[in-house]
Coordinates of C-alpha atoms and ligand atoms in Angstrom, one line a residue:
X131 CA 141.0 159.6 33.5
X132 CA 141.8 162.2 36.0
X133 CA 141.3 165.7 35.3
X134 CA 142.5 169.1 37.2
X135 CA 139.0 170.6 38.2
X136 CA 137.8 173.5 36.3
X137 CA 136.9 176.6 37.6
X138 CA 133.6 177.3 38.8
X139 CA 132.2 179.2 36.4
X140 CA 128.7 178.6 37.3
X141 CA 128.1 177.3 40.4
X142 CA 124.5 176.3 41.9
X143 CA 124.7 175.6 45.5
X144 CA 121.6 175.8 46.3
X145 CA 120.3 173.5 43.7
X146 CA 122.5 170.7 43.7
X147 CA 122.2 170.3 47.8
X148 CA 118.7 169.8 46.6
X149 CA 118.8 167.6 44.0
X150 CA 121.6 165.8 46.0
X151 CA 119.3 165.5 49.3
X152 CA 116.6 164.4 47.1
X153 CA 119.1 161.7 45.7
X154 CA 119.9 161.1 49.0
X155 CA 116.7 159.7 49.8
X156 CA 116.0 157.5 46.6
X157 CA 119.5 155.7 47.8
X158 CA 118.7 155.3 51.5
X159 CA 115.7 153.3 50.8
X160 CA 117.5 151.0 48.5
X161 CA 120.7 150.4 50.3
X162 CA 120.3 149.9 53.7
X163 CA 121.1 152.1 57.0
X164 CA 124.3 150.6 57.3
X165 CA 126.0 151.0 53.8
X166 CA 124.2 154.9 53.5
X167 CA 126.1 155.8 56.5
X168 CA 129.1 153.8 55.1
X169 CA 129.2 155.1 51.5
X170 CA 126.6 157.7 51.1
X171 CA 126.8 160.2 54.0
X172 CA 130.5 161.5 53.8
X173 CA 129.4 162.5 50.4
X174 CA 129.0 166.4 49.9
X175 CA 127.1 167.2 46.3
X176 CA 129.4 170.3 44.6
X177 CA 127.8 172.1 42.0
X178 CA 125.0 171.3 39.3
X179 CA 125.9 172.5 36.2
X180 CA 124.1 171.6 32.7
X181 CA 122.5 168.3 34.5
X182 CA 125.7 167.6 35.8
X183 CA 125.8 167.1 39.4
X184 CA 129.3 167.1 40.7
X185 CA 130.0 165.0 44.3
X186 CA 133.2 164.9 46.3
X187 CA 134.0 161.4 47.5
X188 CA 136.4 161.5 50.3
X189 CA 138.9 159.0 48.1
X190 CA 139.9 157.6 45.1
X191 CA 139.1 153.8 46.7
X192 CA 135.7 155.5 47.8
X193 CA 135.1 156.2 44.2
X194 CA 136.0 153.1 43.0
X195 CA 133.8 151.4 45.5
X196 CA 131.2 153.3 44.4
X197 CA 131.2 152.7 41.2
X198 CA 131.6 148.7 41.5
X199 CA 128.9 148.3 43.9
X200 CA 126.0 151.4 43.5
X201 CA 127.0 152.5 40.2
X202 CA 123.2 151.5 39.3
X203 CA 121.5 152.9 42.6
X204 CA 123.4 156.0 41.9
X205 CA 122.4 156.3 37.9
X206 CA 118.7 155.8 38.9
X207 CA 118.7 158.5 41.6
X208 CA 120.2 160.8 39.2
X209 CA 118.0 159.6 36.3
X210 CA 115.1 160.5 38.9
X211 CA 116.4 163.6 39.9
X212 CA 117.6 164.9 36.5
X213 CA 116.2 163.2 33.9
X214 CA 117.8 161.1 30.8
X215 CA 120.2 164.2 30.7
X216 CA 121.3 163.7 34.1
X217 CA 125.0 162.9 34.6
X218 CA 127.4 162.8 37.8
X219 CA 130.7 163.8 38.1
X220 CA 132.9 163.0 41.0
X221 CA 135.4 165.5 42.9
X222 CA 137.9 162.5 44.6
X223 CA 140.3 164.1 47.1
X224 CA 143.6 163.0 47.2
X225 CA 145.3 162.7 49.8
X226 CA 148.9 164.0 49.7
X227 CA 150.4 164.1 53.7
X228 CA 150.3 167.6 54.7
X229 CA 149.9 169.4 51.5
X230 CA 146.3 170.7 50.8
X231 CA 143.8 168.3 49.4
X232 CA 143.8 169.0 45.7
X233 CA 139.8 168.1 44.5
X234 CA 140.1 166.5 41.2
X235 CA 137.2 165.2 39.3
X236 CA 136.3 162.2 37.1
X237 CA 133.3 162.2 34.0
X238 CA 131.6 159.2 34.5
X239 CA 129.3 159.6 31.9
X240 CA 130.8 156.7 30.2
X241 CA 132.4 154.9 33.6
X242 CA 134.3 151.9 33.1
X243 CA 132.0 149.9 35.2
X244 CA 129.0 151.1 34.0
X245 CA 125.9 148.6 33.6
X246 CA 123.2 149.5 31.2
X247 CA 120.8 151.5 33.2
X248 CA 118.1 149.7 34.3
X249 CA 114.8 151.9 35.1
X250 CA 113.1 149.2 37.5
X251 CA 111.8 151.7 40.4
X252 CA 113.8 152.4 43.5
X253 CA 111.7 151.7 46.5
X254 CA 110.8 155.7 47.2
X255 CA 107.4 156.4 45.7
X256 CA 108.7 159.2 43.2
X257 CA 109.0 156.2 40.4
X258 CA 106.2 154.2 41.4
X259 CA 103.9 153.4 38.6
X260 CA 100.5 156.0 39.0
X261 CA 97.3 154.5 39.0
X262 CA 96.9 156.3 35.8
X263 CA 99.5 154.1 34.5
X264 CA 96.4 151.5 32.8
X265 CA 95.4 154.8 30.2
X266 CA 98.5 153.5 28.1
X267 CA 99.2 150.1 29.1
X268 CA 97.4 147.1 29.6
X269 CA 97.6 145.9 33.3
X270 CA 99.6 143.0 32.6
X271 CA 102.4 145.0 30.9
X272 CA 101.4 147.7 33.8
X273 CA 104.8 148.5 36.5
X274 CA 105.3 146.1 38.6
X275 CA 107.2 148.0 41.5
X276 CA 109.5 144.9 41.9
X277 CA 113.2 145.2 42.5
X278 CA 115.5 142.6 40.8
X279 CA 117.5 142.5 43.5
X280 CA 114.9 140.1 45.1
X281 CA 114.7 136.5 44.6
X282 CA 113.8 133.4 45.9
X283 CA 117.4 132.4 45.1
X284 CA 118.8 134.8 47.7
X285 CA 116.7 134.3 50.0
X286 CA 118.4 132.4 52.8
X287 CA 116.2 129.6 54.7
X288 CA 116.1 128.9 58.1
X289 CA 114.3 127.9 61.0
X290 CA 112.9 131.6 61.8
X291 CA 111.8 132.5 58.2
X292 CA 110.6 129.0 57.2
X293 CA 106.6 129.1 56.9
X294 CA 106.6 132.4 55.4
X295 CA 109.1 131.1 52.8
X296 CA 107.1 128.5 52.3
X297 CA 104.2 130.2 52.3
X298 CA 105.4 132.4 49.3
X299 CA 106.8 130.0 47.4
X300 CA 104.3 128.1 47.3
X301 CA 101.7 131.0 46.7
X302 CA 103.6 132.1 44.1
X303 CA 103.4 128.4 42.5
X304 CA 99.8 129.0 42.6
X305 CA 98.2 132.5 42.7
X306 CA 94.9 133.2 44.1
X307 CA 93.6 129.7 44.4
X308 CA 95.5 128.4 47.1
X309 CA 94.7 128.4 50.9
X310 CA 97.2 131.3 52.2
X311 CA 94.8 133.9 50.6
X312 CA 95.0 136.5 51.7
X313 CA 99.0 135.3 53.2
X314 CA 100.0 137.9 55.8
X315 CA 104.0 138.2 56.8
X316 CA 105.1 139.8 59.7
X317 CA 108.1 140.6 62.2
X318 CA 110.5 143.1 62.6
X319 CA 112.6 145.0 60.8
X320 CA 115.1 143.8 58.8
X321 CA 114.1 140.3 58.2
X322 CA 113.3 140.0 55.2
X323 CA 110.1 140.5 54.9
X324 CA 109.6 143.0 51.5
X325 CA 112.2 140.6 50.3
X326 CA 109.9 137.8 50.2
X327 CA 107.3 139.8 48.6
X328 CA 109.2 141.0 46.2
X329 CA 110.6 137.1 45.4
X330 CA 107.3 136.1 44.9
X331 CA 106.2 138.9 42.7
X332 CA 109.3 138.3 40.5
X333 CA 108.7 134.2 40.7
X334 CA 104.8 134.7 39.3
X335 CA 105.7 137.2 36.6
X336 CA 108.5 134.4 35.7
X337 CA 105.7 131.8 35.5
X338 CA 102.7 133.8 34.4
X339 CA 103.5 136.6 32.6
X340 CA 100.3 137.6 31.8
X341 CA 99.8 138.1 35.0
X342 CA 99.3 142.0 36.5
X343 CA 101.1 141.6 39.9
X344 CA 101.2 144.8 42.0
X345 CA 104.3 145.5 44.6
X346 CA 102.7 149.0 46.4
X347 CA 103.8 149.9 50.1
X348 CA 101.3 150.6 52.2
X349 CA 102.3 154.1 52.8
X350 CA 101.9 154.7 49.2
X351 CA 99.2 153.4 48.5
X352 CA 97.5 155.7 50.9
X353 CA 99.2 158.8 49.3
X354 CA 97.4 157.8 46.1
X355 CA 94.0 157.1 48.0
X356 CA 94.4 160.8 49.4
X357 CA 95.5 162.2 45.6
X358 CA 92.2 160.2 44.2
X359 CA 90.1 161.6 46.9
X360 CA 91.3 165.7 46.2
X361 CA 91.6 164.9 42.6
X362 CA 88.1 162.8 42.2
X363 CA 89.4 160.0 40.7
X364 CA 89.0 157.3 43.7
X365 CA 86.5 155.3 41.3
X366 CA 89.8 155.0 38.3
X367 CA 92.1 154.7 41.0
X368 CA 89.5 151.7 43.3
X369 CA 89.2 150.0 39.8
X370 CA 92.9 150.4 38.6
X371 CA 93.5 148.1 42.3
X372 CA 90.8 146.1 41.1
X373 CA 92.3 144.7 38.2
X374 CA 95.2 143.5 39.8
X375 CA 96.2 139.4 39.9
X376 CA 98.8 139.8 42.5
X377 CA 98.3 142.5 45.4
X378 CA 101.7 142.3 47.1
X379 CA 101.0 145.1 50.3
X380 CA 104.3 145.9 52.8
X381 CA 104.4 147.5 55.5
X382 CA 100.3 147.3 56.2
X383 CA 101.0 148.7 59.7
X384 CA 100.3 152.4 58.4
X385 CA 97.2 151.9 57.2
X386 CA 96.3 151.9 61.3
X387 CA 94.0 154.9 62.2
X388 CA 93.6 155.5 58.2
X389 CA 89.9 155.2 58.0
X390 CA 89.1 156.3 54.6
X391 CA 92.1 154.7 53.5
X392 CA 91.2 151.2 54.9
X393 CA 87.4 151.3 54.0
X394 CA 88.9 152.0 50.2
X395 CA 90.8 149.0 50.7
X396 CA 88.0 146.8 52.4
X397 CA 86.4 147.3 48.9
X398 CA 89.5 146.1 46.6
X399 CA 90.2 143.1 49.4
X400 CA 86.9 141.9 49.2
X401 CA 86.3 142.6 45.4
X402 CA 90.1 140.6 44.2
X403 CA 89.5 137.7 46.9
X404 CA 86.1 137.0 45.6
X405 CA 87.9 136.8 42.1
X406 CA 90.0 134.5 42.8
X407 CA 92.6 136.9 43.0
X408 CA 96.3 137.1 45.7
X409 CA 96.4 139.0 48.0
X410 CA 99.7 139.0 50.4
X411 CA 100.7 141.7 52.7
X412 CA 103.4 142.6 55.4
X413 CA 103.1 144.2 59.1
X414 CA 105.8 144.9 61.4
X415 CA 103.9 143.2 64.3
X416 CA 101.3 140.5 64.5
X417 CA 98.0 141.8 62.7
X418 CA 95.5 141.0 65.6
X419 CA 98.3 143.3 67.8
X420 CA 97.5 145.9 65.6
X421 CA 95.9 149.1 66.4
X422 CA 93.5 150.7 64.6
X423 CA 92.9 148.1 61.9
X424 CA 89.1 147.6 61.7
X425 CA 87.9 144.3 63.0
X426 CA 86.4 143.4 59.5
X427 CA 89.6 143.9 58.0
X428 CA 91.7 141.7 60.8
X429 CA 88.6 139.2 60.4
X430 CA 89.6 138.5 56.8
X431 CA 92.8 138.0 57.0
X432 CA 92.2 134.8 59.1
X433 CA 90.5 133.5 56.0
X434 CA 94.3 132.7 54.6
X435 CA 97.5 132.9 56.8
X436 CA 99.3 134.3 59.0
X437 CA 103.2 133.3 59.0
X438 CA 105.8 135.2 61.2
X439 CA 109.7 136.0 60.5
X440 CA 112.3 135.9 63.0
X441 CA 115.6 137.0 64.5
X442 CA 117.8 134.2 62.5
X443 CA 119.3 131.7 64.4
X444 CA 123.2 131.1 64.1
X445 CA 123.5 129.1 61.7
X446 CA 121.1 130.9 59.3
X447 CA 123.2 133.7 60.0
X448 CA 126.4 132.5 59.1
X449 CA 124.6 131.1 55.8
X450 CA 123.4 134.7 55.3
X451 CA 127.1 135.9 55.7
X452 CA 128.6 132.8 53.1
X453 CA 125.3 133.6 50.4
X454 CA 126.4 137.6 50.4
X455 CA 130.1 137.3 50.1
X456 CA 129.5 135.1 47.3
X457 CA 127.2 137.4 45.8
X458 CA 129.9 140.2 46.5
X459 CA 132.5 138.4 44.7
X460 CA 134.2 139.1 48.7
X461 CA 136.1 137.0 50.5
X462 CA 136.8 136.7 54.0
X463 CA 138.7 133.5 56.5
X464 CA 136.0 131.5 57.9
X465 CA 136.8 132.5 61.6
X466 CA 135.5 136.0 60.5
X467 CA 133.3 134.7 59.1
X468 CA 132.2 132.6 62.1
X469 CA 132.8 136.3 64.5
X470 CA 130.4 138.0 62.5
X471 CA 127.6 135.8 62.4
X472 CA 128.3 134.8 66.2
X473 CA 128.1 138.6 67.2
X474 CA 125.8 140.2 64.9
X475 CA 122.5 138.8 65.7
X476 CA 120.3 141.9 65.7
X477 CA 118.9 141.2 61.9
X478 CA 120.1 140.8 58.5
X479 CA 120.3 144.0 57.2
X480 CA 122.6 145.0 59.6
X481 CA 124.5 141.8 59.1
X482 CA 125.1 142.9 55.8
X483 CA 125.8 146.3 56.8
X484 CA 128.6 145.2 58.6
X485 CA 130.4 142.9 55.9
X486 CA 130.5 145.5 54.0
X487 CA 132.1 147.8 56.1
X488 CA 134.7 145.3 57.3
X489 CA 135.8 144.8 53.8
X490 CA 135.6 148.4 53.3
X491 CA 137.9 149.2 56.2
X492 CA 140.6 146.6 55.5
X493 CA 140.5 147.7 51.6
X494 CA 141.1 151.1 52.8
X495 CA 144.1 150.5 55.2
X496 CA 145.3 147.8 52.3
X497 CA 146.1 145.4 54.9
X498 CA 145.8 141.6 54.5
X499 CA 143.1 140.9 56.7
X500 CA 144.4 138.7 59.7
X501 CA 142.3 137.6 62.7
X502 CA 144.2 140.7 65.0
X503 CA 143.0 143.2 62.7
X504 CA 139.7 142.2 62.0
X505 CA 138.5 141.7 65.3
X506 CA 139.3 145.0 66.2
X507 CA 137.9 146.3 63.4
X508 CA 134.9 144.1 63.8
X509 CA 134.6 145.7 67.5
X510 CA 134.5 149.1 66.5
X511 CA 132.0 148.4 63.6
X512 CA 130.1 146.3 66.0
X513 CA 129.8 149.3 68.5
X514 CA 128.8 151.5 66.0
X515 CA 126.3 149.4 65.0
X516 CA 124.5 149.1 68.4
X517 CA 124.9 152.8 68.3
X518 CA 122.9 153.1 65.2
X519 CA 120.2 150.6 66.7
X520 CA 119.9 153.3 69.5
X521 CA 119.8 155.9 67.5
X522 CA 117.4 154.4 65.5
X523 CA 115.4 153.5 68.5
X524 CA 114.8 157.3 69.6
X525 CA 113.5 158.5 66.3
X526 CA 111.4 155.3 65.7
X527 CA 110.4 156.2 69.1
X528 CA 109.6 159.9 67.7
X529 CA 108.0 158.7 64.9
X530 CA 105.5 156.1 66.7
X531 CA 103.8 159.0 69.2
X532 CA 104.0 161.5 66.8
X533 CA 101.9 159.4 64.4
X534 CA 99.5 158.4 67.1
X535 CA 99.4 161.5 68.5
X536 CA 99.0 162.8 65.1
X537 CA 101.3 165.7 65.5
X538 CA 104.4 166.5 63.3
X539 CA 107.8 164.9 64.3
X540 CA 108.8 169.2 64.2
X541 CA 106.2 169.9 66.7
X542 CA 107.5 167.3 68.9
X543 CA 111.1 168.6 68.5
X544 CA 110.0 172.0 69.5
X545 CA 109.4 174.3 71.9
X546 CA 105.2 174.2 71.8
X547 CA 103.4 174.2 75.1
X548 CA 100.4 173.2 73.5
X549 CA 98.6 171.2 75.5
X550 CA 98.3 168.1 73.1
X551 CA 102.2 168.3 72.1
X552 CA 103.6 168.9 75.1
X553 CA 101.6 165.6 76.4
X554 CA 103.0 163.7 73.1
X555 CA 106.6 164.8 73.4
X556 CA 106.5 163.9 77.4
X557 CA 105.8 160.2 76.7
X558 CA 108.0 160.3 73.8
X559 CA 110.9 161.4 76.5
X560 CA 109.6 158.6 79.0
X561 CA 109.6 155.8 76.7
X562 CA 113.2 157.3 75.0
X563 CA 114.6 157.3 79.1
X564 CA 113.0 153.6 79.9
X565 CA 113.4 151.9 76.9
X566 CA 116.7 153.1 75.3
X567 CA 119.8 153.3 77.2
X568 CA 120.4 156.5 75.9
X569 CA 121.3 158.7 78.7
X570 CA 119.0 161.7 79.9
X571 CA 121.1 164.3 77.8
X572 CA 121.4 162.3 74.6
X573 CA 117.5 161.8 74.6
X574 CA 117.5 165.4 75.2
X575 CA 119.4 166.8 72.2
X576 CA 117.1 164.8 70.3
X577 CA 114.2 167.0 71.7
X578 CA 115.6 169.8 70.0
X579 CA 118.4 170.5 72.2
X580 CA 116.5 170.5 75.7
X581 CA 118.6 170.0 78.7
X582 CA 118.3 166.4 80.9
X583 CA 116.2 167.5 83.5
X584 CA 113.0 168.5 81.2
X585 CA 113.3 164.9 79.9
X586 CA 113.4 163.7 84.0
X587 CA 110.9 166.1 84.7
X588 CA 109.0 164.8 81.9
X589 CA 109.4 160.9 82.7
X590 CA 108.2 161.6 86.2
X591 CA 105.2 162.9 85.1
X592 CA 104.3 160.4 82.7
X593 CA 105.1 157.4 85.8
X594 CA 102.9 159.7 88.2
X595 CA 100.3 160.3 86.1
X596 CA 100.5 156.6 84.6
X597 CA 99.6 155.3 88.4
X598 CA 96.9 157.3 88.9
X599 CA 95.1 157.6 85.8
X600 CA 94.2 154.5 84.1
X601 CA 92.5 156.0 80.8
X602 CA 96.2 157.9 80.4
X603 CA 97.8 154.5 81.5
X604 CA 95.4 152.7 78.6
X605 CA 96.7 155.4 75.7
X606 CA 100.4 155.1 77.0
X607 CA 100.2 151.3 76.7
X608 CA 98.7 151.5 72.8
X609 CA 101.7 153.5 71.8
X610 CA 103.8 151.2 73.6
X611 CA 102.2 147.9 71.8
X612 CA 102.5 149.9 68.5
X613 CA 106.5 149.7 69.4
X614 CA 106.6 146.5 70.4
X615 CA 107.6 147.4 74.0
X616 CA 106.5 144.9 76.6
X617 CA 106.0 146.1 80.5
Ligands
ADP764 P1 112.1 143.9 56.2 O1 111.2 144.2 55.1 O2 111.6 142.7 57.0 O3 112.4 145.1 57.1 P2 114.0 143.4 54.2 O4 113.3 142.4 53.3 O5 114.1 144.8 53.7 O6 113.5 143.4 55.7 O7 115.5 142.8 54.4 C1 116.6 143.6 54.8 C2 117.8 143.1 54.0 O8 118.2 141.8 54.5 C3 117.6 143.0 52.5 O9 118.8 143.4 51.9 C4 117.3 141.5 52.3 O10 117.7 141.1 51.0 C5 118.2 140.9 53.4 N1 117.6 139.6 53.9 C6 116.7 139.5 54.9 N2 116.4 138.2 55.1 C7 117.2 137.5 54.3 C8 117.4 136.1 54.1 N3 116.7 135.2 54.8 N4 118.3 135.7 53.2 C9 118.9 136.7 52.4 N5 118.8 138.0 52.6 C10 117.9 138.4 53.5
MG765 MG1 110.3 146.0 54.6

């Protein structure tokens, strides 16, 4: 039903950007770059009034997109965000030619498309079980962390994915007493990699329920260490890990240059592998690439396996494409089909990204969708997604040296000329100018605005000094490995 919008009796800016931004990021780590720009950015949060948060969608198709496909995502960020009494109302704009748009809004507290809410955690640590979870449940019964939306049954096979698939299958078969323990799964991003860990978490709690398997991301994991240690409680929290059947570990590569962290989780490795117990865990690049990782750590982990994931081939990706139109109930000619999964070949998320948004477009112009259209269509969404990659690129870029560096990703944007962030945010700028094809004044406005000769100035200096200085060269090169930058 479509209402006139009421006044604004009480309206709470501030608050419901807040809550909204806060939202915001419980959604982006469960959908995907691609589909947040797609769905989720054009979104502007309107006022928050008794727990209901009102958003303006930029049409009525937008809201009805919304509703089919994140209806769920968006019911859990609210739930997060606001609570049981937590509700969203939508402000659609209709478009009327050149009369002004006219907001109106939609109660969906009881929308037609609505799925029983289902509390599993989002990704984003703010509903991840605490390790003071056990005081009230036993282990077994403890939060998982797993996402439903992983499965062995999605998960597409291939050539480049085919040990560590098999690897976790099979683990999964047989917890603990197999020889992939501890199983380690790396490769870039966007392959699938939580995926699998996430499939084989679901596939032993099918077969063993009794089982406490434990889905934590590494960056969380040593958010909690950090809590224990100022709170006091890293024996409860060491022995809450300690109990687990099933350590399922992404993303390991943060625990690099995390001392405390890693020595903490020496203890719990050692203690669950001498009980018998799994322990699998993901990295972004090959462990024994890995900086920062103590040697007794990376020693262990050749006790089990080591299994890589890959860019897919071809024809994996055109499976990919055919296994998630299916599950989108979408459907598309096959010589799309075929242009897709020819010309998107940087990984699957953005394969994904980019059906989405094709069916999104043509839905939107309400077009039958014939070859002329799409590839144009295709061309532009294709563009913007090796845009994106670059984009992405800089502030992974960012990111990296400001973590090895240990310096905030601010300080690096600003105008400090302390010595230690200045020398940060100059290889930051050489490795944005030689590694991205971003041009000198793009890099630049992503150093807070600066203009393209500090970020030349700064590459020349970082090449000068790299020649002549081989410590400087050796620290350069780190940073560089840690981005998986060759020469
Ligand atoms: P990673 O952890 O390696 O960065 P993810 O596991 O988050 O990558 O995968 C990104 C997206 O691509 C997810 O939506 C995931 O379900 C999907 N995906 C990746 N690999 C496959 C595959 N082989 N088959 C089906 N979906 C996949
Ligand atoms: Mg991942």
């Amino acid at each position: 039903m479509i209402l006139p919008e009421k006044p604004l009796i009480e309206v709470t800016t501030k608050d419901c950007v807040l809550v909204w931004k806060n939202c915001l990021r419980l959604i982006r780590a469960s959908v995907g770059e691609q589909s947040f720009k797609t769905w989720f950015e054009p979104i502007r949060p309107m006022k928050l009034h008794n727990s209901i948060l009102t958003i303006q969608v930029p049409s009525q198709f937008f809201y009805e997109w919304l509703e089919e496909h994140y209806v769920n995502v968006l019911k859990k960020a609210i739930y997060g965000e606001l609570g049981a009494e937590g509700k969203l109302e939508y402000s659609i704009i209709i478009d009327k030619g050149n009369e002004q748009h006219q907001p109106y809004t939609i109660n969906i507290s009881n929308p037609k498309n609505a799925k029983p809410v289902d509390h599993s955690p989002l990704p984003p640590q703010k509903q991840f079980f605490s390790p003071f979870d056990m005081r009230t449940a036993p282990p077994h019964q403890a939060h998982s962390n797993l996402s439903s939306q992983y499965s062995f049954d999605n998960f597409i096979e291939g050539e480049c994915n085919r040990l560590a698939y098999s690897a976790c299958f099979s683990v999964a078969q047989n917890p603990g007493s197999n020889a992939f323990n501890p199983l380690v799964i790396h490769g870039g991003v966007g392959l699938g990699k939580t995926h699998l860990l996430h499939a084989l978490g679901r596939e032993v709690k099918a077969l063993f329920p009794e089982k406490f398997v434990l889905y934590v991301p590494s960056d969380l994991f040593i958010t909690q260490f950090v809590d224990a240690l100022k709170n006091q409680s890293v024996q409860e929290f060491t022995n809450y890990y300690m109990q687990v059947d099933v350590l399922l570990v992404d993303d390991i590569q943060f625990l690099a240059g995390k001392e405390k962290t890693q020595e903490n989780f020496f203890h719990i490795f050692n203690h669950l592998h001498q009980a018998g117990k799994q322990i699998v865990m993901t990295c972004d690049i090959a462990p024994k690439d890995l900086k920062g990782l103590h040697d007794r750590l990376l020693s262990r982990f050749k006790w089990g396996l080591v299994a890589d994931v890959q860019v897919p081939d071809y024809k994996t990706r055109l499976s990919i494409v055919r296994a998630k139109m299916q599950t989108e109930g979408i459907a598309i000619p096959n010589e799309i089909v075929e242009y897709v999964a020819k010309n998107v070949d940087t990984n699957v998320r953005e394969l994904q990204g980019v059906l989405i948004s094709l069916v999104a477009k043509a839905s939107l112009m309400r077009q039958e969708i014939d070859i002329d259209m799409t590839e144009k269509t295709l061309n532009q969404i294709i563009q913007r997604v090796k845009q994106i990659e670059v984009d992405l690129n800089i502030e992974i870029i960012q990111k990296a040296v400001a973590e090895h560096f240990n310096v905030s990703l601010n300080d690096l944007k600003s105008e400090t000329r302390k010595k230690e962030i200045a020398n940060a945010r100059q290889i930051a700028m050489f490795i944005c100018q030689n590694y991205t094809n971003m041009s000198l004044k793009t890099i630049g406005e992503y150093f807070g605005g600066r203009d393209h000769s500090t970020v030349s100035h700064a590459s020349r200096t970082v090449t000068e000094r790299l020649e002549n200085d081989p410590l400087y060269k050796n620290i350069v090169d780190v940073v560089k490995m840690k981005l998986n930058l060759k020469g």
